[in-house]
N, CA, C and O atoms as a GROMACS GRO file, in nm:
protein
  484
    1UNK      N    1   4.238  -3.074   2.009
    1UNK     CA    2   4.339  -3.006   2.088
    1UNK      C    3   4.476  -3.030   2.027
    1UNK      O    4   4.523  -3.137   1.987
    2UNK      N    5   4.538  -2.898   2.029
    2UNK     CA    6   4.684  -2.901   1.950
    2UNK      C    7   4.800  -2.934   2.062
    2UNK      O    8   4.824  -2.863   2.160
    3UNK      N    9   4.861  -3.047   2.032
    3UNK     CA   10   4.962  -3.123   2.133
    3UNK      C   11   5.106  -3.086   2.085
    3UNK      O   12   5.092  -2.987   2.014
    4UNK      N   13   5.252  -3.123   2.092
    4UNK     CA   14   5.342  -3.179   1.991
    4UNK      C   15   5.356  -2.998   1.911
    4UNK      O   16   5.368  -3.000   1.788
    5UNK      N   17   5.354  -2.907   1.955
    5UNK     CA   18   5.358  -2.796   1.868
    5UNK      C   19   5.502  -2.718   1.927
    5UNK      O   20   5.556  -2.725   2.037
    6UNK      N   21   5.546  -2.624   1.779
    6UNK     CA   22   5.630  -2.562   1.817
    6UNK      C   23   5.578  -2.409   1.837
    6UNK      O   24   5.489  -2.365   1.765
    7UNK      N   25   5.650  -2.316   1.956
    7UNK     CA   26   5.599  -2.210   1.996
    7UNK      C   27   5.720  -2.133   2.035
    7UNK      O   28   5.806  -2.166   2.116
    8UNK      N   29   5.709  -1.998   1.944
    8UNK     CA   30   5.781  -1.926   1.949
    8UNK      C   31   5.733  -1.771   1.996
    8UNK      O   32   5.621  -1.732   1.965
    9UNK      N   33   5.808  -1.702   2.059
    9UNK     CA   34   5.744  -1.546   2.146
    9UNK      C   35   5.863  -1.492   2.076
    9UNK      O   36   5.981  -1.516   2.101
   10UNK      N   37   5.802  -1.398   1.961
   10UNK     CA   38   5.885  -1.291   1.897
   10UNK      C   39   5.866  -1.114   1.979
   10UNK      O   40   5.789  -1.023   1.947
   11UNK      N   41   5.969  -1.119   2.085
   11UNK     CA   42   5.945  -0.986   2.126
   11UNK      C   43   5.918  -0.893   2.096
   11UNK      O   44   5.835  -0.824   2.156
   12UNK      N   45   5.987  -0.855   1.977
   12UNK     CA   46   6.019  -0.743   1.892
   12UNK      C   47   5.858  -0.706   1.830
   12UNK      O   48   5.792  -0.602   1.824
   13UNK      N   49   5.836  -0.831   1.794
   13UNK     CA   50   5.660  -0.782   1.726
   13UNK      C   51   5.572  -0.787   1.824
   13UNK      O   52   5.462  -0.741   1.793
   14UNK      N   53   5.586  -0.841   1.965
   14UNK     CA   54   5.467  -0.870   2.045
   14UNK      C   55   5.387  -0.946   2.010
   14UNK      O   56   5.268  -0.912   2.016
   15UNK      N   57   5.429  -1.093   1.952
   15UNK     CA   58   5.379  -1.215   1.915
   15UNK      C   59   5.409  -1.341   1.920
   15UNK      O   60   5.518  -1.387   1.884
   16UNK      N   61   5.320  -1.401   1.962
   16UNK     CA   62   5.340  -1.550   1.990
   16UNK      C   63   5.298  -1.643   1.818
   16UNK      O   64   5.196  -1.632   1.750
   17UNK      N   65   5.423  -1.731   1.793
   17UNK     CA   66   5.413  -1.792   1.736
   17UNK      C   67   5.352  -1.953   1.713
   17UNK      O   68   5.419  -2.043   1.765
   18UNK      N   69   5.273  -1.978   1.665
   18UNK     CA   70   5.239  -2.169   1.695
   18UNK      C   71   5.268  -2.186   1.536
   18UNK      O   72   5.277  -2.105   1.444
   19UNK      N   73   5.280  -2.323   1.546
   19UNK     CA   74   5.260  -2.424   1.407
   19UNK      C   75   5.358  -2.532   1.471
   19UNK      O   76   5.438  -2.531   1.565
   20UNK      N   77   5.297  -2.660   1.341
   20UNK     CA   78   5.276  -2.768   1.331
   20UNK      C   79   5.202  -2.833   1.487
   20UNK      O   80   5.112  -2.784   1.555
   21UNK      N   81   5.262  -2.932   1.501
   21UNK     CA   82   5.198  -3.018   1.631
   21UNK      C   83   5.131  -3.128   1.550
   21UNK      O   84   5.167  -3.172   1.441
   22UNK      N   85   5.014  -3.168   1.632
   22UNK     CA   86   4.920  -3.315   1.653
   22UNK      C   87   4.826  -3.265   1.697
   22UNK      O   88   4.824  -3.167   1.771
   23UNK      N   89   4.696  -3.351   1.639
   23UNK     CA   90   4.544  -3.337   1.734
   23UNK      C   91   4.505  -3.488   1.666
   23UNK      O   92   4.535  -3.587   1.732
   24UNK      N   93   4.443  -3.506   1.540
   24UNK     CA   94   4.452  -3.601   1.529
   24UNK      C   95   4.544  -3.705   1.423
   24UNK      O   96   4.563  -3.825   1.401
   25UNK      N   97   4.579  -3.586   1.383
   25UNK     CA   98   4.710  -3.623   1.259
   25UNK      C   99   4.829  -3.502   1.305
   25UNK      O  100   4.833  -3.434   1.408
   26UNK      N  101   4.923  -3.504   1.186
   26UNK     CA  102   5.066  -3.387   1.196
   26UNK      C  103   4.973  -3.279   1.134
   26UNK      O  104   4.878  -3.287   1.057
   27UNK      N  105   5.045  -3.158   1.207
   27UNK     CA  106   4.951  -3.044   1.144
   27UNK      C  107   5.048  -2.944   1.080
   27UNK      O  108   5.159  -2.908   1.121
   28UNK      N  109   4.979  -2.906   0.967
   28UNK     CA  110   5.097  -2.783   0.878
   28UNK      C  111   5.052  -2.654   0.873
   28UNK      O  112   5.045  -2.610   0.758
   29UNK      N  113   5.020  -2.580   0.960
   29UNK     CA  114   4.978  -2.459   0.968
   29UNK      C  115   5.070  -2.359   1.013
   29UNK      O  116   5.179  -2.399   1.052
   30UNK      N  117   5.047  -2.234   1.013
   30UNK     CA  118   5.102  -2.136   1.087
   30UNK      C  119   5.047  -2.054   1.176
   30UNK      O  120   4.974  -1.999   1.094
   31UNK      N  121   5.014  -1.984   1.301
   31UNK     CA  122   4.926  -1.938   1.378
   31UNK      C  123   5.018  -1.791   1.453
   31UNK      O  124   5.124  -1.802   1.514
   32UNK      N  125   4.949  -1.666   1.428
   32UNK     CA  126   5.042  -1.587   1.515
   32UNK      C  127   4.903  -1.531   1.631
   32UNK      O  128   4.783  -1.546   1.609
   33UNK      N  129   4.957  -1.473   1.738
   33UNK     CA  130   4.874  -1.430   1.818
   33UNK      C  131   4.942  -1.313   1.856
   33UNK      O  132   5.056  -1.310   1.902
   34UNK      N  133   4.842  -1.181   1.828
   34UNK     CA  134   4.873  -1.048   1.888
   34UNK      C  135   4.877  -1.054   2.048
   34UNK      O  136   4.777  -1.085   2.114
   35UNK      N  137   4.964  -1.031   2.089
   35UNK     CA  138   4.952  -1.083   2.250
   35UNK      C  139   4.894  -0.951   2.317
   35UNK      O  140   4.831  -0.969   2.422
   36UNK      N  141   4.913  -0.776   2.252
   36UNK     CA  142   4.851  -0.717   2.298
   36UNK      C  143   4.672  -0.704   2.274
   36UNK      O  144   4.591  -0.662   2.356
   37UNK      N  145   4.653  -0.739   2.173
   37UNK     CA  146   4.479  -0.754   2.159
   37UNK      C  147   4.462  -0.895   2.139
   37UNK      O  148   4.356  -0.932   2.088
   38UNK      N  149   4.534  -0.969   2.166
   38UNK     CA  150   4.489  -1.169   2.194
   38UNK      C  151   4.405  -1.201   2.081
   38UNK      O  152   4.320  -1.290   2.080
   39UNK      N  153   4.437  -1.117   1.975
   39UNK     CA  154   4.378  -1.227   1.835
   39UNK      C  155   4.458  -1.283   1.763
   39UNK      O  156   4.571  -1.247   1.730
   40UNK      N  157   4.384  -1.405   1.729
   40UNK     CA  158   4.504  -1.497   1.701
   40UNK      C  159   4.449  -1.489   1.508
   40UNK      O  160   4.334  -1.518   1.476
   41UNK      N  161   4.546  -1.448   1.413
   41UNK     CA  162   4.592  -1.472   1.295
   41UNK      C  163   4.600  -1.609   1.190
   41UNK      O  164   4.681  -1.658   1.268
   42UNK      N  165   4.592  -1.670   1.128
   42UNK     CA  166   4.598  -1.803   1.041
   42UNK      C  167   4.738  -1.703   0.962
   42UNK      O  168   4.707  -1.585   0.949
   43UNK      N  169   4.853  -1.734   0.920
   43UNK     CA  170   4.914  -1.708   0.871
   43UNK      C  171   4.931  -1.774   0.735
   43UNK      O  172   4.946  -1.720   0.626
   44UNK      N  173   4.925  -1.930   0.772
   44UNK     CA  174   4.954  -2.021   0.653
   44UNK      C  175   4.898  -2.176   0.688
   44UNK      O  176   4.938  -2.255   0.773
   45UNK      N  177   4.790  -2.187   0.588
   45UNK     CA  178   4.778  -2.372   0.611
   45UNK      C  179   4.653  -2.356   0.522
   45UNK      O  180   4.641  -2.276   0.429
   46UNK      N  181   4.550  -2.458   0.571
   46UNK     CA  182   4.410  -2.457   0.550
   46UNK      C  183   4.293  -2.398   0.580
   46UNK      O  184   4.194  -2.384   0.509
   47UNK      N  185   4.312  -2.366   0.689
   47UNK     CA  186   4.208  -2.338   0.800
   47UNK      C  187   4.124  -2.221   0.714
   47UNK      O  188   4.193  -2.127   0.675
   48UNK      N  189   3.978  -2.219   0.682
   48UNK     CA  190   3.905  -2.117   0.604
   48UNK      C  191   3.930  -1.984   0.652
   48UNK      O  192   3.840  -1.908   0.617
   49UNK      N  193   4.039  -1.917   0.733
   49UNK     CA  194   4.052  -1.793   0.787
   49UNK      C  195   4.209  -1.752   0.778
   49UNK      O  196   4.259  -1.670   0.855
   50UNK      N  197   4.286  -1.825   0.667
   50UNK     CA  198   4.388  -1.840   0.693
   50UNK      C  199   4.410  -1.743   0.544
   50UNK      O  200   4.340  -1.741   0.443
   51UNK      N  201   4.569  -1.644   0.584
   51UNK     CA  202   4.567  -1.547   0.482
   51UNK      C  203   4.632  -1.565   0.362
   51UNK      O  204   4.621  -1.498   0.260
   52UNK      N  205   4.717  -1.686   0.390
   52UNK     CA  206   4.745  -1.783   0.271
   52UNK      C  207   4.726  -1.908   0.253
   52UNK      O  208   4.805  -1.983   0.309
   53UNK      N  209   4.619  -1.967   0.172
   53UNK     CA  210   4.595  -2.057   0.174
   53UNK      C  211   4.654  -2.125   0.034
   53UNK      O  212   4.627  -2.078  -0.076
   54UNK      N  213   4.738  -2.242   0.055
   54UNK     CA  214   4.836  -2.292  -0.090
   54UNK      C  215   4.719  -2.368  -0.145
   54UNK      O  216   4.616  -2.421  -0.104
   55UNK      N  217   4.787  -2.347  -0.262
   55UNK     CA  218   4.730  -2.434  -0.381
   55UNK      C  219   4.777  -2.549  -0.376
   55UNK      O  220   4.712  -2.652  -0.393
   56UNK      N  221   4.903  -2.541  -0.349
   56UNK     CA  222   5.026  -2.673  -0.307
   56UNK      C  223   5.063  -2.611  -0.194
   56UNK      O  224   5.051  -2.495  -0.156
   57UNK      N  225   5.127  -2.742  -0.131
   57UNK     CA  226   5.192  -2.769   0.009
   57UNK      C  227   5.295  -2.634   0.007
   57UNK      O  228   5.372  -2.644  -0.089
   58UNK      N  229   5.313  -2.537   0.070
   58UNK     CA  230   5.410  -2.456   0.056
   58UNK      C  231   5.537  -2.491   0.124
   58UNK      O  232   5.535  -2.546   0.234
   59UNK      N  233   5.668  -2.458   0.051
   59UNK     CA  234   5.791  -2.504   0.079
   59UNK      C  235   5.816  -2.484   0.236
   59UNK      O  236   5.786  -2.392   0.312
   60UNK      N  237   5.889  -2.621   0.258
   60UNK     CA  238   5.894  -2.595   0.439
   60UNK      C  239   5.905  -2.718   0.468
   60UNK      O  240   5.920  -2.817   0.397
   61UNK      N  241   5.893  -2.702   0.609
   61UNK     CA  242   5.911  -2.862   0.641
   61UNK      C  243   5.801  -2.930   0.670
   61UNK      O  244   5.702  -2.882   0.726
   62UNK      N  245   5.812  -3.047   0.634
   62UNK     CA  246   5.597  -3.103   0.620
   62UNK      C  247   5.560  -3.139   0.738
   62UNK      O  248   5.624  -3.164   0.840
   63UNK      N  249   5.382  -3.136   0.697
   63UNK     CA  250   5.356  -3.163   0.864
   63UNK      C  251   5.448  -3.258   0.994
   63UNK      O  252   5.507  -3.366   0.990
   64UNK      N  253   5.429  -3.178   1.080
   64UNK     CA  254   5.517  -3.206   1.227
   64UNK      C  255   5.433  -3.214   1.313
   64UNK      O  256   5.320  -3.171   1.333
   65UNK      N  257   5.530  -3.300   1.381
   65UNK     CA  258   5.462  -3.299   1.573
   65UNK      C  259   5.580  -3.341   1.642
   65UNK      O  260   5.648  -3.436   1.602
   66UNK      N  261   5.605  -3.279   1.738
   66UNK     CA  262   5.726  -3.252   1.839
   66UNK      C  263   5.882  -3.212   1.783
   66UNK      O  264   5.985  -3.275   1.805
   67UNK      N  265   5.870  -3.108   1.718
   67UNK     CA  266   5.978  -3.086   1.677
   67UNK      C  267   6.083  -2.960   1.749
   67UNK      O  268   6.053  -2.842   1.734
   68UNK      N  269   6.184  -2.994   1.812
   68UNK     CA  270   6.240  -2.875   1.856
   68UNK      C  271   6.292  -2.746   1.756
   68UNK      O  272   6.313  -2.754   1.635
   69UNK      N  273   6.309  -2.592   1.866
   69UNK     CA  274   6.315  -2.488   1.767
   69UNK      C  275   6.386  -2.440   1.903
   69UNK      O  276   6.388  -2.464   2.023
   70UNK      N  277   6.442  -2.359   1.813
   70UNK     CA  278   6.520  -2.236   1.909
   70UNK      C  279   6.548  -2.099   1.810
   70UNK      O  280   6.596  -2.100   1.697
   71UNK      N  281   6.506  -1.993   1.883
   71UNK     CA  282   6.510  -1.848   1.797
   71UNK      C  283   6.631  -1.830   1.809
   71UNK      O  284   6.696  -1.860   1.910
   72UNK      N  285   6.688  -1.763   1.677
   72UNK     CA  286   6.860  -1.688   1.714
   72UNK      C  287   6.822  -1.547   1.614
   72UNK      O  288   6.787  -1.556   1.496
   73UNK      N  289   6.834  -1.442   1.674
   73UNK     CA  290   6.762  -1.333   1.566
   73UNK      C  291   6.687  -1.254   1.527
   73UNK      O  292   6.642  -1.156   1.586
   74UNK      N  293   6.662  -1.299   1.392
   74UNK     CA  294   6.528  -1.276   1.313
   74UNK      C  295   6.455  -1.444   1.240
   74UNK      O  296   6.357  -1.464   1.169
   75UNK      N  297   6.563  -1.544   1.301
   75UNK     CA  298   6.512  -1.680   1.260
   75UNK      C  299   6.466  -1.784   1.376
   75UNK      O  300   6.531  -1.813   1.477
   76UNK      N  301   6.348  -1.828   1.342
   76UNK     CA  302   6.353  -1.973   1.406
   76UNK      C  303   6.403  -2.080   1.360
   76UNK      O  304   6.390  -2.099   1.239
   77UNK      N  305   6.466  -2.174   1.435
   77UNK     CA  306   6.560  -2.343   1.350
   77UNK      C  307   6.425  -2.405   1.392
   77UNK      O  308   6.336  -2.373   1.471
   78UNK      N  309   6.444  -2.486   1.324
   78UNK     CA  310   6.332  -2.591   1.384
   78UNK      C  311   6.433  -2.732   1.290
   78UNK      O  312   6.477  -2.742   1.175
   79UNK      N  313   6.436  -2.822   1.410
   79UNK     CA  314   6.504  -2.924   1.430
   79UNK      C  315   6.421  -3.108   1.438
   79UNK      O  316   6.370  -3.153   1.541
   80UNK      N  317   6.426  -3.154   1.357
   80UNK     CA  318   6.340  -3.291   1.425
   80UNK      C  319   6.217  -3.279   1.363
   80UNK      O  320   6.175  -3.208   1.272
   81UNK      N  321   6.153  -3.394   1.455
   81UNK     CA  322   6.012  -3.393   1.467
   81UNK      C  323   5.978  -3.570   1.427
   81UNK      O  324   6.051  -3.664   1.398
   82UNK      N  325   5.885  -3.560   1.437
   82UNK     CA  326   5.767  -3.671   1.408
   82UNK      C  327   5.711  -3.645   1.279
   82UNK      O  328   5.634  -3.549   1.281
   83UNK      N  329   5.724  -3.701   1.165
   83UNK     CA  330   5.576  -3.708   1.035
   83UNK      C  331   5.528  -3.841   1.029
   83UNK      O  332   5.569  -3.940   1.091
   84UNK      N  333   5.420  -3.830   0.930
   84UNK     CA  334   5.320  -3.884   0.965
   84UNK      C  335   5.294  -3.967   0.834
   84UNK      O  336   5.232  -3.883   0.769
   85UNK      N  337   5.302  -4.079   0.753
   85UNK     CA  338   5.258  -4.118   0.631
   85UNK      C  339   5.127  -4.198   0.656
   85UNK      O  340   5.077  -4.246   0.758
   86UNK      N  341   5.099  -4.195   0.552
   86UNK     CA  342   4.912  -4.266   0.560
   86UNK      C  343   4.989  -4.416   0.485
   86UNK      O  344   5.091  -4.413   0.416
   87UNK      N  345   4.919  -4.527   0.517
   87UNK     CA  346   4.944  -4.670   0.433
   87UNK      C  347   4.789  -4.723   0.429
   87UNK      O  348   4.698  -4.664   0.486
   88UNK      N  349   4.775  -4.825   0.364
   88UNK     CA  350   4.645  -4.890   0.360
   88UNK      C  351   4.673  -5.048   0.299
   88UNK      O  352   4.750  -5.083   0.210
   89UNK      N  353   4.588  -5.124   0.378
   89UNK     CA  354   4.630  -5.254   0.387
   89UNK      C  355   4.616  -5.318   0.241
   89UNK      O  356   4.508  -5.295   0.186
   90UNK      N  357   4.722  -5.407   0.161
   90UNK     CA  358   4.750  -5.411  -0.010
   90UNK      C  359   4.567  -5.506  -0.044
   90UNK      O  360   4.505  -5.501  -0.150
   91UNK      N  361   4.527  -5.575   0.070
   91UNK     CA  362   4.390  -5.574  -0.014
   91UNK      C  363   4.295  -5.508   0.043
   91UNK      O  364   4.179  -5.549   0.032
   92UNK      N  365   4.325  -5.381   0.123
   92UNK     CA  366   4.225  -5.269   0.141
   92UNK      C  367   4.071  -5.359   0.278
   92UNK      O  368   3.976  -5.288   0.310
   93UNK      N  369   4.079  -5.467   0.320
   93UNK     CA  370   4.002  -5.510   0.366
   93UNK      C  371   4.001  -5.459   0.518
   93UNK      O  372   3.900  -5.435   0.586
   94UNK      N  373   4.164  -5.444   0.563
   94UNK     CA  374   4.144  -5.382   0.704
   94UNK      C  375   4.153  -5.245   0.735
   94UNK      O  376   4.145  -5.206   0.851
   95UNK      N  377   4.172  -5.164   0.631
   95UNK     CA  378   4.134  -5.028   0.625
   95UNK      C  379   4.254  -4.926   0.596
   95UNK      O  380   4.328  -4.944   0.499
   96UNK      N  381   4.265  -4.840   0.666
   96UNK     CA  382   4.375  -4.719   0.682
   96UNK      C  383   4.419  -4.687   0.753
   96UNK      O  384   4.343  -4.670   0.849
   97UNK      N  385   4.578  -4.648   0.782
   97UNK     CA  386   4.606  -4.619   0.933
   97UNK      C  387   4.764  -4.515   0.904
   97UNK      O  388   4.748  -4.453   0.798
   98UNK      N  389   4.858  -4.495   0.948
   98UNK     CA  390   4.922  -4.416   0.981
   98UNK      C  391   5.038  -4.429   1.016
   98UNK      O  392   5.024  -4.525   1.092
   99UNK      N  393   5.165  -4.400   1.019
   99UNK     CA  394   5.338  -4.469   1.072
   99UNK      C  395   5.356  -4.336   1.092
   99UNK      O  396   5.340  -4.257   0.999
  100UNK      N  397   5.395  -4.295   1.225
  100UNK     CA  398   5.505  -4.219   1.234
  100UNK      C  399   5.658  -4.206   1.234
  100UNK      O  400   5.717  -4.280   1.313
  101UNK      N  401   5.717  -4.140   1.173
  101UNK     CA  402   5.859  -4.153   1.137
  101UNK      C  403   5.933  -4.057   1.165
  101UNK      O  404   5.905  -3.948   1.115
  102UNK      N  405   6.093  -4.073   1.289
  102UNK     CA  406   6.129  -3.906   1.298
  102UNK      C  407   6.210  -3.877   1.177
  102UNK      O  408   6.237  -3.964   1.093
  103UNK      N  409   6.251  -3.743   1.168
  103UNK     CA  410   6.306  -3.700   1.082
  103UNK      C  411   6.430  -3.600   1.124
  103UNK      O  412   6.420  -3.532   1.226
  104UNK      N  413   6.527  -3.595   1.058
  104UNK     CA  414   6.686  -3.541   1.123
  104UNK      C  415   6.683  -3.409   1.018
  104UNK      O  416   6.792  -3.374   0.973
  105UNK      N  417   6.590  -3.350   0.985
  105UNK     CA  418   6.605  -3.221   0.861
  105UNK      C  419   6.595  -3.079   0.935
  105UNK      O  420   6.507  -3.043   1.013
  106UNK      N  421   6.677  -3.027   0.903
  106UNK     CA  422   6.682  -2.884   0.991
  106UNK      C  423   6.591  -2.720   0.903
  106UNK      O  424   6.624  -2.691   0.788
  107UNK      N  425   6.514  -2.660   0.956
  107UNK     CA  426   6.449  -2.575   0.861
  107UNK      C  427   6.482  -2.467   0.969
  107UNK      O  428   6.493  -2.487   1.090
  108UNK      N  429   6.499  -2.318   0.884
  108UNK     CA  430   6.532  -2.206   0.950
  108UNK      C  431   6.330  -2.102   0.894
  108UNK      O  432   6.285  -2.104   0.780
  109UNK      N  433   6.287  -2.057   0.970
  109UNK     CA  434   6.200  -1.978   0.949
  109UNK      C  435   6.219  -1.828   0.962
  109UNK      O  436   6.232  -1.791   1.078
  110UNK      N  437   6.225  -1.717   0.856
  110UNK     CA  438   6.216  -1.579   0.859
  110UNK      C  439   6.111  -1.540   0.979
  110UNK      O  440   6.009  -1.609   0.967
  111UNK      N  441   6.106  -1.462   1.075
  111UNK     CA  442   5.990  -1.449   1.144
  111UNK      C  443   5.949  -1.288   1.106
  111UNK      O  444   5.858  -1.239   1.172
  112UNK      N  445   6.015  -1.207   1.001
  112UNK     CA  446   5.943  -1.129   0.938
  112UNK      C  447   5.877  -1.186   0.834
  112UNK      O  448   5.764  -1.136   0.842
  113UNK      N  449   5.879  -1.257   0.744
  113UNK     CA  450   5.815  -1.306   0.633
  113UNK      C  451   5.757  -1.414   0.664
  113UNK      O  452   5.666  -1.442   0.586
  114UNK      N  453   5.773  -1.488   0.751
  114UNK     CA  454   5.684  -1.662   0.777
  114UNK      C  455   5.748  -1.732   0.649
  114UNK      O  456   5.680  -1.815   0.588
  115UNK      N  457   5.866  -1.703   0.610
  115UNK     CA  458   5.899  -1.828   0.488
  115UNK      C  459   6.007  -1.911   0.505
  115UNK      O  460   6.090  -1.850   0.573
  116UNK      N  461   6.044  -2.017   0.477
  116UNK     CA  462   6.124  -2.153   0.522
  116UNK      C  463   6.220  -2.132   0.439
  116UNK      O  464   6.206  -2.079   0.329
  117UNK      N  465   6.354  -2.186   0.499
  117UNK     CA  466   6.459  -2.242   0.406
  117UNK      C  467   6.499  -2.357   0.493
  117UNK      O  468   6.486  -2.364   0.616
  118UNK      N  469   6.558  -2.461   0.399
  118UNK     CA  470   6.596  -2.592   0.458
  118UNK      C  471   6.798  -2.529   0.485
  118UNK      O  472   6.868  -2.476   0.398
  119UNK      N  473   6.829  -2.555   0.594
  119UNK     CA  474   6.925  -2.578   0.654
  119UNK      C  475   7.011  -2.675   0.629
  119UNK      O  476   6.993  -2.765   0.711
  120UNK      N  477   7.153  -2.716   0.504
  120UNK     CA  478   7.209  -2.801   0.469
  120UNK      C  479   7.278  -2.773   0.597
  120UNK      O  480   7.263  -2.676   0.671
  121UNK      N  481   7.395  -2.931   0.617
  121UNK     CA  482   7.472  -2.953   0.729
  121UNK      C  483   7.613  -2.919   0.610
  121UNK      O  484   7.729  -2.922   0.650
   0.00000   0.00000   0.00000
């Protein structure tokens, strides 16, 4: 279950936007949903149904969970959030685990194109 996500309702197209959040790690996806026929789209991440799937991490802001956004436009800001680094103990005996860390980086999203630019102050 996707927790910690940002969600945006683009009127103009008659679509609901999701990406990033939490389930059991930060998640880097993109998700649109036709709100008049309720199918929901993979725009961008991993997911085997997804219509771009990177070779590399595509430019943007890296996986998130709870990050605020507010539409002005044709853009979403997306503000904050939670990431997520992996560590593992230096003689590996107690295993693998996880730090979350917030982050103060501001990203603007095209919501005709689904593509990121980072927001200098």
């Amino acid at each position: 279950r996707r927790t910690g996500h940002l969600a945006i309702y683009d009127e103009g197209a008659a679509q609901l936007i999701i990406a990033f959040g939490w389930d059991t790690r930060a998640l880097h996806d993109t998700w649109s949903l036709d709100v008049a026929t309720r199918q929901w789209t993979c725009l961008r991440g991993y997911h085997s149904t997804c219509l771009a799937t990177p070779l590399v991490a595509p430019a943007g802001p890296p996986p998130l969970a709870y990050p605020a956004t507010q539409m002005a436009g044709l853009y979403s800001f997306v503000f904050g959030g939670m990431t997520m680094n992996d560590w593992a103990c230096p003689n590996g005996t107690l295993g693998r685990g996880f730090i979350l860390s917030g982050t103060n980086d501001m990203w603007a999203m095209n919501l005709a194109t689904f593509e990121w630019n980072s927001v200098q102050a």
